[in-house]
Coordinates of C-alpha atoms (C1' of nucleotides) in Angstrom, one line a residue:
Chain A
X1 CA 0.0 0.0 0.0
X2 CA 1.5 3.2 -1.5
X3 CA 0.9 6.1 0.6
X4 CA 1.4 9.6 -0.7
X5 CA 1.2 13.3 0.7
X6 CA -1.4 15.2 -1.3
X7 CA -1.1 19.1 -1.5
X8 CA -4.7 19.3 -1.5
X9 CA -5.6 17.5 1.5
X10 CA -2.5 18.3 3.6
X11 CA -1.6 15.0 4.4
X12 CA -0.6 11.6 3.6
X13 CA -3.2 9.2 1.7
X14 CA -3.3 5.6 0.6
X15 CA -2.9 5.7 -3.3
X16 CA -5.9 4.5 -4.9
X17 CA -5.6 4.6 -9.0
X18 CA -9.0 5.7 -10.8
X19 CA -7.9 2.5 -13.1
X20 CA -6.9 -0.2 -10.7
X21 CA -3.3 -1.1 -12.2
X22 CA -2.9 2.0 -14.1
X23 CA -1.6 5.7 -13.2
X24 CA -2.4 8.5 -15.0
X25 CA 0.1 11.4 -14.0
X26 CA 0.8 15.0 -15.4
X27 CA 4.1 16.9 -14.4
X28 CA 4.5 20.4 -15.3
X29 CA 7.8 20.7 -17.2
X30 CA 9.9 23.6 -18.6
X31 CA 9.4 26.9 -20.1
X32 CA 12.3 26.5 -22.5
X33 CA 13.9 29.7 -23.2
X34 CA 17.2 28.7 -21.3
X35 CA 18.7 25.5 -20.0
X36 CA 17.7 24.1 -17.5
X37 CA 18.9 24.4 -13.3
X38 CA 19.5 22.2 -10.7
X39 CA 15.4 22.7 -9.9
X40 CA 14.8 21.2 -13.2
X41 CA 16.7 18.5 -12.2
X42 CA 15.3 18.1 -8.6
X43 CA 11.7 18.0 -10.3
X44 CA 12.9 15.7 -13.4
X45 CA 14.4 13.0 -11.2
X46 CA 11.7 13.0 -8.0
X47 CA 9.1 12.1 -10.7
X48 CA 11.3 9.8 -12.8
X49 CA 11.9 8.2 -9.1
X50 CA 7.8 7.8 -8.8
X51 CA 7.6 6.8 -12.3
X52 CA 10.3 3.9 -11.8
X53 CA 8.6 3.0 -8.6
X54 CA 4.9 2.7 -9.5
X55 CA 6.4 0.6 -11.9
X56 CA 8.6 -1.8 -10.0
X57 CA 5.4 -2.0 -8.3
X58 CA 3.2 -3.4 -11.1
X59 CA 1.3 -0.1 -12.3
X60 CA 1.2 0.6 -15.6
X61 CA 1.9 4.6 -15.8
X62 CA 1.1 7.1 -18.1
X63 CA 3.2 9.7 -17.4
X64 CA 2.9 13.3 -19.2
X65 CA 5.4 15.8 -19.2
X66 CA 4.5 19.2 -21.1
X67 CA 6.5 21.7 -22.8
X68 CA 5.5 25.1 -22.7
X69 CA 7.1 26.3 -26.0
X70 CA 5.2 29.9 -26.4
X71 CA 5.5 32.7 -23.8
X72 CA 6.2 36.3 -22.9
X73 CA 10.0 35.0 -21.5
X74 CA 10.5 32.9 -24.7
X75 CA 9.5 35.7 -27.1
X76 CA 11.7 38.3 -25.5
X77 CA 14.7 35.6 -25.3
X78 CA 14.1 35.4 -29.0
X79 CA 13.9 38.6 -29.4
X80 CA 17.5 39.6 -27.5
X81 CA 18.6 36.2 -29.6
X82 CA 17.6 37.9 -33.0
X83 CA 15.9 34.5 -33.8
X84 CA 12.9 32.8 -34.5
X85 CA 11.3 31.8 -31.2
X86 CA 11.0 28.5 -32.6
X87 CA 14.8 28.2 -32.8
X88 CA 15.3 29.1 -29.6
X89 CA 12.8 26.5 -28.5
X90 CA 14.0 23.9 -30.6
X91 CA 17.8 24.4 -28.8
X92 CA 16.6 24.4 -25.5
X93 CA 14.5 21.4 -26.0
X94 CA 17.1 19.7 -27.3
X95 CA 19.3 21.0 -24.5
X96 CA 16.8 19.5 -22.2
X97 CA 16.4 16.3 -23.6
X98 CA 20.5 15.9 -23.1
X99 CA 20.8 17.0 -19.7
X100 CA 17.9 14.4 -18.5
X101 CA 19.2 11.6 -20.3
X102 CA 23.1 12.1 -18.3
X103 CA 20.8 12.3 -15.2
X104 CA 19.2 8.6 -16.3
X105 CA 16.0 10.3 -16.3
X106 CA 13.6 8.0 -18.8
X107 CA 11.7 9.7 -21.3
X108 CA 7.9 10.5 -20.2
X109 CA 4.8 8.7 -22.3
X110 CA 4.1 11.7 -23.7
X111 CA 5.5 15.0 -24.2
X112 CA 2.8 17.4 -25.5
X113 CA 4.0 21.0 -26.3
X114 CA 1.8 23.3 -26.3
X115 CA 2.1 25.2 -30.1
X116 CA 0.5 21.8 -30.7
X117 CA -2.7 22.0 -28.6
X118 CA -4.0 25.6 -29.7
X119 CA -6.6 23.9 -31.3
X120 CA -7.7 22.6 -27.7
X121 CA -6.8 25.4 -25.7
X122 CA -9.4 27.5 -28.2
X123 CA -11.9 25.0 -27.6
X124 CA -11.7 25.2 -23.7
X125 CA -11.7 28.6 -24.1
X126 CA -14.7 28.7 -25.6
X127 CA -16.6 26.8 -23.3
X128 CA -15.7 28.7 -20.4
X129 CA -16.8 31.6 -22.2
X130 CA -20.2 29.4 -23.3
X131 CA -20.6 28.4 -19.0
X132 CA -19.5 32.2 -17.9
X133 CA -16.2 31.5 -16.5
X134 CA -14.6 34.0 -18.8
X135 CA -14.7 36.7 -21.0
X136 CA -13.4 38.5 -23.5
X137 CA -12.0 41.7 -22.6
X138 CA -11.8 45.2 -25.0
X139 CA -7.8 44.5 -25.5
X140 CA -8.3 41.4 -27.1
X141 CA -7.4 39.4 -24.3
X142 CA -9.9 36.8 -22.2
X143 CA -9.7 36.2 -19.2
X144 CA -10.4 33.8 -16.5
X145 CA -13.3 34.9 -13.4
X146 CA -12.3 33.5 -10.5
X147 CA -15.3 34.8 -8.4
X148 CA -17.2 32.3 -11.1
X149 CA -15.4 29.4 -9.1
X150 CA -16.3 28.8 -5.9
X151 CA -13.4 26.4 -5.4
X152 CA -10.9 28.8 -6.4
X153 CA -7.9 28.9 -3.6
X154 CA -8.5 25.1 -2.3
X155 CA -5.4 24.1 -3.6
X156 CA -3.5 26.8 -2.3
X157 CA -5.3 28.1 0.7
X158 CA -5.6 31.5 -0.5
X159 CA -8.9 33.1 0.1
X160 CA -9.6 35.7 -2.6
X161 CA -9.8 38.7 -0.2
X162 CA -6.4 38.0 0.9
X163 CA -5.1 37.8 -2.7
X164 CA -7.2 40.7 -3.6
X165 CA -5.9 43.0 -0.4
X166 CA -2.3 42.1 -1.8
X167 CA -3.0 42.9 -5.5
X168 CA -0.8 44.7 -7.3
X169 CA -1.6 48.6 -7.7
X170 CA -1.0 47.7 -11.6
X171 CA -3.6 46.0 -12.5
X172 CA -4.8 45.3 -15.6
X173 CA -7.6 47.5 -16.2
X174 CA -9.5 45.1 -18.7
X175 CA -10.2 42.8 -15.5
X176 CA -12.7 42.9 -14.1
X177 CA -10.8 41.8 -11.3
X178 CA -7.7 41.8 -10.3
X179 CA -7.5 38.0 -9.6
X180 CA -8.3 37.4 -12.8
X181 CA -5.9 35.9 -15.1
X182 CA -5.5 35.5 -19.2
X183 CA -6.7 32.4 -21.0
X184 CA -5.6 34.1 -24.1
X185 CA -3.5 37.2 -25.2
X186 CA -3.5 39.4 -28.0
X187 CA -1.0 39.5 -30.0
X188 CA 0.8 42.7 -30.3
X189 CA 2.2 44.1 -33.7
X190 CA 4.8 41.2 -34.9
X191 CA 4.3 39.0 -32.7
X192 CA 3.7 35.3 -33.4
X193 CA 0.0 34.6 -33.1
X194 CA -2.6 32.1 -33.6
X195 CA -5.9 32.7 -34.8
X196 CA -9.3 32.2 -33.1
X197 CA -12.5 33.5 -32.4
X198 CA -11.2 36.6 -30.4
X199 CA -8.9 37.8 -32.5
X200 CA -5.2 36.9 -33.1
X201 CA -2.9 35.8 -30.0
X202 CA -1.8 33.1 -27.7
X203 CA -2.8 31.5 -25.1
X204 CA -2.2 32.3 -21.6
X205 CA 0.2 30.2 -19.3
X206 CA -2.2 28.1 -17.4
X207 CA -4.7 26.8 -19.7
X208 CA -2.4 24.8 -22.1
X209 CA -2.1 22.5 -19.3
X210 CA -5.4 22.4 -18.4
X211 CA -5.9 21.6 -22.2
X212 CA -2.9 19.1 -22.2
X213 CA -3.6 17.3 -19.1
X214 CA -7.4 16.7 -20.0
X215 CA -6.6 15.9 -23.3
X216 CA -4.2 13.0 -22.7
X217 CA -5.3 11.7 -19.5
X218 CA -9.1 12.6 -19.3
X219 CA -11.0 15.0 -17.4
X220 CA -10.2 13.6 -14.2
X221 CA -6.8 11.8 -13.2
X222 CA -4.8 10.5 -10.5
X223 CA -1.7 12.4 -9.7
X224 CA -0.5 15.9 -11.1
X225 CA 3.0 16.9 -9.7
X226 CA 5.4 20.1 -10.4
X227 CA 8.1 22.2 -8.4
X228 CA 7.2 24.5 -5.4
X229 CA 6.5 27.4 -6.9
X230 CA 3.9 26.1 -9.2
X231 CA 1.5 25.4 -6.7
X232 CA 0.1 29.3 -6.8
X233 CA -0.7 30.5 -9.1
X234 CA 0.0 28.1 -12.0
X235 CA -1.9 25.0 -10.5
X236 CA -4.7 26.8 -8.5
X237 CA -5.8 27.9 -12.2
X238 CA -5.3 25.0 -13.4
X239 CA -7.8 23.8 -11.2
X240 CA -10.4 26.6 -11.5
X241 CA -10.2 26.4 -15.9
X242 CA -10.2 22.7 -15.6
X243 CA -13.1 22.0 -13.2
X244 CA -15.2 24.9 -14.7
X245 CA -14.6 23.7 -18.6
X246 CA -15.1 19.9 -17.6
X247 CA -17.6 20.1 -14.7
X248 CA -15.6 16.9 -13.2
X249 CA -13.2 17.0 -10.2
X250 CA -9.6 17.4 -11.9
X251 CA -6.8 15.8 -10.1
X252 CA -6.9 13.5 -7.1
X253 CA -3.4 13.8 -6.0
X254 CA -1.3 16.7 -6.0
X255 CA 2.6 16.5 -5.6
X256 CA 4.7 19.4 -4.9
X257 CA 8.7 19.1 -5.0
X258 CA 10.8 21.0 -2.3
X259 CA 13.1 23.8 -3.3
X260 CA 16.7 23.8 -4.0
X261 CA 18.5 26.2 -1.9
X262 CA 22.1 28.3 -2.2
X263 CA 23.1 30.3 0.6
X264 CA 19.4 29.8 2.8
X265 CA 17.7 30.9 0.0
X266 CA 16.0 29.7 -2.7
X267 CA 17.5 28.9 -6.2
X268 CA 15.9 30.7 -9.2
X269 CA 15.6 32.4 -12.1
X270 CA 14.4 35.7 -10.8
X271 CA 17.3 35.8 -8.0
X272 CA 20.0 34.5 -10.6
X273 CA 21.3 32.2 -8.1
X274 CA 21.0 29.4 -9.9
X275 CA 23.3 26.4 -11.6
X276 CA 22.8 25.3 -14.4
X277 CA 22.7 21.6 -14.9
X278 CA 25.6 21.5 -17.4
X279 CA 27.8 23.5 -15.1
X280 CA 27.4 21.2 -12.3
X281 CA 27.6 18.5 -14.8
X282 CA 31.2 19.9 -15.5
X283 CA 32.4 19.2 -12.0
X284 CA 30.8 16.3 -11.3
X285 CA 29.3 12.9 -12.5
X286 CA 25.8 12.7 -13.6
X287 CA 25.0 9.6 -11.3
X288 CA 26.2 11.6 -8.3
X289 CA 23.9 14.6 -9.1
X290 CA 21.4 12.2 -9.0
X291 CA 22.5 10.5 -5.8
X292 CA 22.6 13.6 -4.2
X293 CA 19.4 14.5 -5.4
X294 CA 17.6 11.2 -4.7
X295 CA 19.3 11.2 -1.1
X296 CA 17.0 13.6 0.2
X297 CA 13.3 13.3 0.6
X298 CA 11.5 14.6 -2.3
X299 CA 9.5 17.6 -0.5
X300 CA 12.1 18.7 1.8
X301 CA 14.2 21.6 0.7
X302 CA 18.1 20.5 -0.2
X303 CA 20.8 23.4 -0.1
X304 CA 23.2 22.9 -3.0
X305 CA 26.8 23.0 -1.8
X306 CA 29.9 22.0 -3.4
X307 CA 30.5 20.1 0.1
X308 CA 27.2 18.1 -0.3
X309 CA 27.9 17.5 -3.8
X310 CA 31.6 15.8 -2.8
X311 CA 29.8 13.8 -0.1
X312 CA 27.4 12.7 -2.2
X313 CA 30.1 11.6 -4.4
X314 CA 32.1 9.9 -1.8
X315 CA 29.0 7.9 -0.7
X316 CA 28.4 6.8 -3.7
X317 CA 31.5 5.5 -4.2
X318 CA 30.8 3.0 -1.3
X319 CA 28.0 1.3 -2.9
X320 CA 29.9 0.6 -6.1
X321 CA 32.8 -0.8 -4.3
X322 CA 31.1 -3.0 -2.7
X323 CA 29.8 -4.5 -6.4
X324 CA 33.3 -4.0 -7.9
X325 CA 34.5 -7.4 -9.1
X326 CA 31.1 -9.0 -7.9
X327 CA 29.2 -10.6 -10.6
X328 CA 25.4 -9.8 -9.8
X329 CA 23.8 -13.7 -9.4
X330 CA 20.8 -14.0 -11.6
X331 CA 16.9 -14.5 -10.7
X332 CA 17.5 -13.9 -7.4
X333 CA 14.0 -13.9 -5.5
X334 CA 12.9 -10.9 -3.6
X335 CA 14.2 -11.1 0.4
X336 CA 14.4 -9.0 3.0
X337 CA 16.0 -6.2 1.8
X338 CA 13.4 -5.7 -0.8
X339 CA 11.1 -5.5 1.8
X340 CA 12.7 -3.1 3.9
X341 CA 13.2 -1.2 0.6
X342 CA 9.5 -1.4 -0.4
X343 CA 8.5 -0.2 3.1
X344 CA 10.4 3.1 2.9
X345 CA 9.3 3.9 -0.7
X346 CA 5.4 3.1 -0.1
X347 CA 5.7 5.5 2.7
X348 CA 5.6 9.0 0.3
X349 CA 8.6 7.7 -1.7
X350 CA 11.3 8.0 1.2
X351 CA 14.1 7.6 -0.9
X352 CA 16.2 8.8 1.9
X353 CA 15.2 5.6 3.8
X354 CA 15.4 3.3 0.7
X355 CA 19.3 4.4 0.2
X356 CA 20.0 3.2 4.1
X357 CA 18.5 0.0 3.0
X358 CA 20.7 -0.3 -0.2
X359 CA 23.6 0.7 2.8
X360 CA 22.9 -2.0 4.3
X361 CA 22.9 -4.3 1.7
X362 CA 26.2 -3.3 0.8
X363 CA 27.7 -3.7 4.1
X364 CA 26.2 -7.4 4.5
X365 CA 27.6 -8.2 0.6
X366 CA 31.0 -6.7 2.3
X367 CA 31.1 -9.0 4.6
X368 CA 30.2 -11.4 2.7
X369 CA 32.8 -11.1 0.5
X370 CA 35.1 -11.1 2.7
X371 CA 34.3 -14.6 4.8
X372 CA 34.4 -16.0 1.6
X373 CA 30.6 -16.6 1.0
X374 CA 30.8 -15.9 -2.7
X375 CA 27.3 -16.6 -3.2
X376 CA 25.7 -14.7 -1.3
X377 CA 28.1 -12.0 -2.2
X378 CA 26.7 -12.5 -6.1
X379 CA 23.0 -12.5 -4.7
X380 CA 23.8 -9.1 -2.7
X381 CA 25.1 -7.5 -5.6
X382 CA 21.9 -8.3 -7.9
X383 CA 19.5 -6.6 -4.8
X384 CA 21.6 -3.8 -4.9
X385 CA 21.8 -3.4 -8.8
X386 CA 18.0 -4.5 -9.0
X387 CA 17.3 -2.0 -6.3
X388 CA 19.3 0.8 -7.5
X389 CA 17.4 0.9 -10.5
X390 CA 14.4 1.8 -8.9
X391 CA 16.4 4.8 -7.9
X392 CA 18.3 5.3 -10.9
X393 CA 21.9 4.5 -9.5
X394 CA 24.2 1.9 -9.6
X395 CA 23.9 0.6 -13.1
X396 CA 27.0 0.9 -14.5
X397 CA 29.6 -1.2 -14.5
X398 CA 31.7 -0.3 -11.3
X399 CA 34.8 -0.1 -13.4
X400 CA 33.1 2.0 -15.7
X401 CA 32.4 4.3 -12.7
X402 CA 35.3 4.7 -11.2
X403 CA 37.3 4.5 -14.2
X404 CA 34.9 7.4 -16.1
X405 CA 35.8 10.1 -14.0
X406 CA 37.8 13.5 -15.3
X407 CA 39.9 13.0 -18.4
X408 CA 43.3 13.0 -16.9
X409 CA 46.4 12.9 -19.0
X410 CA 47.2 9.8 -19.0
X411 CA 45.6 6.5 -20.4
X412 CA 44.6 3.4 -19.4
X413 CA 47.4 1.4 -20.7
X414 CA 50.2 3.7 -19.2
X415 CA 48.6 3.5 -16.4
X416 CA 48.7 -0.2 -16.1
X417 CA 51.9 -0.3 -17.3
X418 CA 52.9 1.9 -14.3
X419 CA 50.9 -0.3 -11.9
X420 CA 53.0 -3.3 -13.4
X421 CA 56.3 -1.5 -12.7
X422 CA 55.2 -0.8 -9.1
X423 CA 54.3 -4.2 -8.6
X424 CA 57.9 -5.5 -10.1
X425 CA 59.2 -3.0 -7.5
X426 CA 57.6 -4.3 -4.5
X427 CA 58.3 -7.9 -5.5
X428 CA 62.2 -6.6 -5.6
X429 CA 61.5 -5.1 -2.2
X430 CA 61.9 -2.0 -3.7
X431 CA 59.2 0.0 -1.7
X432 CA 60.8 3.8 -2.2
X433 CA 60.5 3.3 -6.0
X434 CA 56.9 1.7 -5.5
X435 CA 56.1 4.3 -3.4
X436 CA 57.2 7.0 -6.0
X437 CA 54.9 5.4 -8.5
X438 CA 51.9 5.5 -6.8
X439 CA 52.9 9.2 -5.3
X440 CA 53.1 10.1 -8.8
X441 CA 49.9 8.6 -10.4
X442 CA 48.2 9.5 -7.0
X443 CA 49.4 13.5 -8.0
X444 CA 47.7 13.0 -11.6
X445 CA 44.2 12.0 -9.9
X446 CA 44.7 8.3 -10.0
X447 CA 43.9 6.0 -6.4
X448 CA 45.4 2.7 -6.2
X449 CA 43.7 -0.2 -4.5
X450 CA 45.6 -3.3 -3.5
X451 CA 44.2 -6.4 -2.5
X452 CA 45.3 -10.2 -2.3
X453 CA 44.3 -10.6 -5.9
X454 CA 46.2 -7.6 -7.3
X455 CA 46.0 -3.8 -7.5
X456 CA 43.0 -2.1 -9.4
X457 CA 42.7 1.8 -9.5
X458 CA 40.1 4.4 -10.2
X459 CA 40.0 8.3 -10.7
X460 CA 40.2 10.1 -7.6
Chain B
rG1 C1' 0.1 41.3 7.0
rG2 C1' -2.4 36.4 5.0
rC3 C1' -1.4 31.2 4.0
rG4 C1' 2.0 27.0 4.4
rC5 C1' 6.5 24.2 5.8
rG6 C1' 10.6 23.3 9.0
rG7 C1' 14.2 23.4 13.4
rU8 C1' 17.6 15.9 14.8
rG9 C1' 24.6 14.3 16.9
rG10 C1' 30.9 17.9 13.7
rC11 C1' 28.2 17.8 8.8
rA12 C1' 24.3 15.6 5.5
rG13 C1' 19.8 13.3 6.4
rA14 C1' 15.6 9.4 7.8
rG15 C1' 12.4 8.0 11.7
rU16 C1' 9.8 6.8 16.2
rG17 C1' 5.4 7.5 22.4
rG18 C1' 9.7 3.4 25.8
rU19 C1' 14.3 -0.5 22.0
rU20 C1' 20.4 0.8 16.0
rA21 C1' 18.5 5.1 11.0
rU22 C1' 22.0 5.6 7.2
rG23 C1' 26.2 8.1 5.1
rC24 C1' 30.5 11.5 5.4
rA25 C1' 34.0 13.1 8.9
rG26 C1' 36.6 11.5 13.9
rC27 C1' 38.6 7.7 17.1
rG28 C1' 40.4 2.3 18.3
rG29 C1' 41.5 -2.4 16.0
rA30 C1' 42.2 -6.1 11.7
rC31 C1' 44.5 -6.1 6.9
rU32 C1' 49.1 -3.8 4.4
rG33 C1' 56.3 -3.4 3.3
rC34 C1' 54.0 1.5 4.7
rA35 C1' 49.5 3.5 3.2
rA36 C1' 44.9 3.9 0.7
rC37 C1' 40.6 0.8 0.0
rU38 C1' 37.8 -2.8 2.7
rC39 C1' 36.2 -5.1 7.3
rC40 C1' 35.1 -5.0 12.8
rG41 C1' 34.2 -1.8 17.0
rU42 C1' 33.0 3.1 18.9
rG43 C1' 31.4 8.4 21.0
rU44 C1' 28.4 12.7 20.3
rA45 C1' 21.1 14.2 19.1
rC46 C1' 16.4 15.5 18.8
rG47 C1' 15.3 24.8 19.1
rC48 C1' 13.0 26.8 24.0
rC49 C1' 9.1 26.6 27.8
rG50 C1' 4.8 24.3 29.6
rG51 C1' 0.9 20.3 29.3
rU52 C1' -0.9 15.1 28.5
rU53 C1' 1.4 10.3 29.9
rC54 C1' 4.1 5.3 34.0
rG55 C1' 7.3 7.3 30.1
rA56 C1' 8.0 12.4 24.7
rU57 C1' 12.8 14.0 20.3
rU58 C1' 8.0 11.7 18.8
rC59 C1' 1.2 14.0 20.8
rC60 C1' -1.0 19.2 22.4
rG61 C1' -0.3 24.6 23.4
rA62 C1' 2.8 29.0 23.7
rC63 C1' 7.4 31.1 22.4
rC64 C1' 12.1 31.9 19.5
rC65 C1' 14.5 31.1 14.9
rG66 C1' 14.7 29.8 9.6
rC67 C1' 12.4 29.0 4.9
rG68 C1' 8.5 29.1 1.0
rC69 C1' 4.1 31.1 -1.5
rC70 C1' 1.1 35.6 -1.9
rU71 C1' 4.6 38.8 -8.8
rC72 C1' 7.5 35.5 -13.9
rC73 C1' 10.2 31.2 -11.8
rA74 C1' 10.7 23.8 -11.1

RNA sequence: GGCGCGGUGGCAGAGUGGUUAUGCAGCGGACUGCAACUCCGUGUACGCCGGUUCGAUUCCGACCCGCGCCUCCA
């Protein structure tokens, strides 16, 4: 039994699908105007994380992932660029696609952009115009009503006084209120438009997902997940254009990601204290990103550091020496670590408590190993591998891992060759020259590791 | 101001009404030519004040501190 904490309710709830066996889940993805931060990355890999898990577990999941491709922040980028905003978008989603795959994060079901839903959006649009909900204002724009939904704030918990006490002083005058919000904008002179019954524009922010979501899952489905700072406005629309245009309840579960923090304070774009993911990428391996990322619960807030980073790195490095030279047994039936596992992940996908499980697993394979108990060494290593993947990690081959590292200057082969030459030194009893060797490969970034059946070594 | 979240050992980070998180770092030992790696062992903890309870880090209340949203942001 999978239970999970719902945004909407405030607390933890046993997951029950719409569809027993089958999820149906929507995560907000990227504006893409610019590559994407170490946010990106904490949203792309908690849900990939949920995704792999619902599916060790036997779900069959349907997860969608949108792109919003058309915006005020993309049209200005393209403007600054000098190119087609297409371009831009077309780079960036590219960009995107890279920097989740070095993360292991698996592609979604679907990835709907939304340039390819106008069609729909219009067509919601137009019913909540048809049911009141909206309307079209002088300047071309529509917008939203909220005071036509009585729900609107249950997501949040935002009453409408309070938002309306903070409004801004400028406020659009076309609204009719100032909560109000645009389902559709007009285009200005030279700007990319579509068509439609209100004159030429685009659509607002919110209601391509509304259209997207509805579109490939159905009116009402089971989980719908973003970062932090989605959850108001961006979802709370969501909620108001989707209910009102549908007349069904929209989402059943609502996940919300925790914020990445530098320096006690949140990591965005608007502060410009954020990392991109190929910057951190240069300084360190994708897997650790990830492990650093996963070792954390998914809603609490993580502080990027490049101490927590190394440590992550150096824990890491724990759990694939323990399946170095171990050949992972085959069809090995679930045991207890599985369960201990499973227990941690069904409560609100504590991955944090799932990684002390695969701790332990490597301590015991360890030990193992060492009292000669091959076997159960080889059956270790396949939990750990098998379990890993559920997280993503540990599913390379551990030479490949340490191996990978930074490019250093010298190659493999030398390398041997020098490990050879120590080991003819040591044999001669000639420990200063031994001793110079691994001095000097250890100054070029390479450790040495002896044991009784020779010396292997890895990028420090 | 409104709404919400959180304060755990040197650090990172789970969890629980009474019993070991886990990892990194440290310390002692085994291994080693010496180290590193690995293994074994080991110390330090639950913001503050009350309350409930046989017993609270865990539940309740107040307080202090930090953070997030309320405006584009994952």
């Amino acid at each position: 039994m999978i239970r999970i904490y719902n945004t909407l309710t405030q607390q933890k709830e046993e997951f029950q699908p719409i569809q027993p066996g089958k999820v149906r889940m929507y995560v907000c993805g990227m504006t893409v105007y610019d590559y994407c931060h170490l946010g990106h990355a904490r949203v792309l890999v908690a849900f990939d994380v949920i995704t792999r898990y619902l599916r060790h577990r036997g779900y069959d999941v349907h997860y969608v992932r949108n792109i919003t491709d058309i915006d005020d922040k993309i049209l200005r980028r393209a403007d600054e660029n000098g190119e087609p905003f297409d371009a831009l978008t077309d780079r960036m989603i590219q960009a995107m696609h890279e920097d989740e795959q070095k993360l292991g994060v698996l592609a979604p079901t679907e990835e709907p952009r939304a340039t390819d839903y106008i069609d729909e959006i219009i067509a919601m649009i137009r019913v909540l115009i048809a049911k009141d909900h909206a309307y079209a204002a002088d300047n071309g724009d529509v917008y939203f009503s909220v005071n036509s939904f009585d729900g609107y704030g249950k997501l949040s918990k935002k009453k409408l006084e309070d938002l309306l006490a903070g409004a801004r002083v400028d406020v659009e005058q076309a609204k009719k209120s100032p909560a109000d919000f645009a389902l559709w904008k007009a285009a200005k002179p030279g700007e990319v438009s579509w068509p439609s019954p209100w004159g030429d524009g685009r659509p607002g922010w919110h209601i391509e997902c509304s259209a997207m979501s509805t579109r490939c899952l159905g009116d009402t489905f089971d989980i719908h997940g973003g970062g932090p700072d989605l959850l108001f406005p961006h979802h709370e629309n969501e909620i108001a254009q989707s209910e009102c245009a549908t007349g069904h309840h929209f989402v059943n579960t609502w996940m919300h990601a925790g914020a990445i923090r530098v320096n006690k304070e949140k990591m965005s774009k608007s502060l410009g204290n954020f990392f991109t993911i190929r910057e951190i990428l240069d300084k360190y391996p994708p897997e650790v990103v990830r492990y650093f990322l996963v070792s954390s619960h998914y809603r609490s807030q993580v502080d990027y550091s490049e101490d927590n980073l190394a440590e992550a790195g150096r824990t890491l490095e724990r759990l694939y020496h323990a399946l170095r030279g171990v050949v992972p047994a085959k069809n090995v039936p679930e045991g207890e670590f599985d369960r201990q596992f499973h227990e941690a992940m069904d409560d609100d996908f504590n991955t944090a408590g799932s990684i002390s499980v695969l701790h332990g697993a490597a301590s015991e394979l360890n030990q193992a190993r060492r009292d000669g108990h091959d076997d159960r060494a080889a059956e270790l290593a396949a939990v750990l591998v098998r379990l890993g993947a559920v997280l993503g990690i540990l599913q390379q081959d551990p030479e490949a891992f340490f191996k990978a590292g930074v490019e250093g200057d010298l190659s493999a082969e030398q390398i041997e060759a020098m490990i050879q030459a120590r080991a003819d030194a040591r044999k001669a009893k000639n420990f200063a020259e031994a001793d110079r060797i691994r001095d000097e490969l250890q100054e070029k970034g390479i450790i040495l590791d002896d044991s009784r059946e020779g010396t292997s070594w890895r990028r420090g």
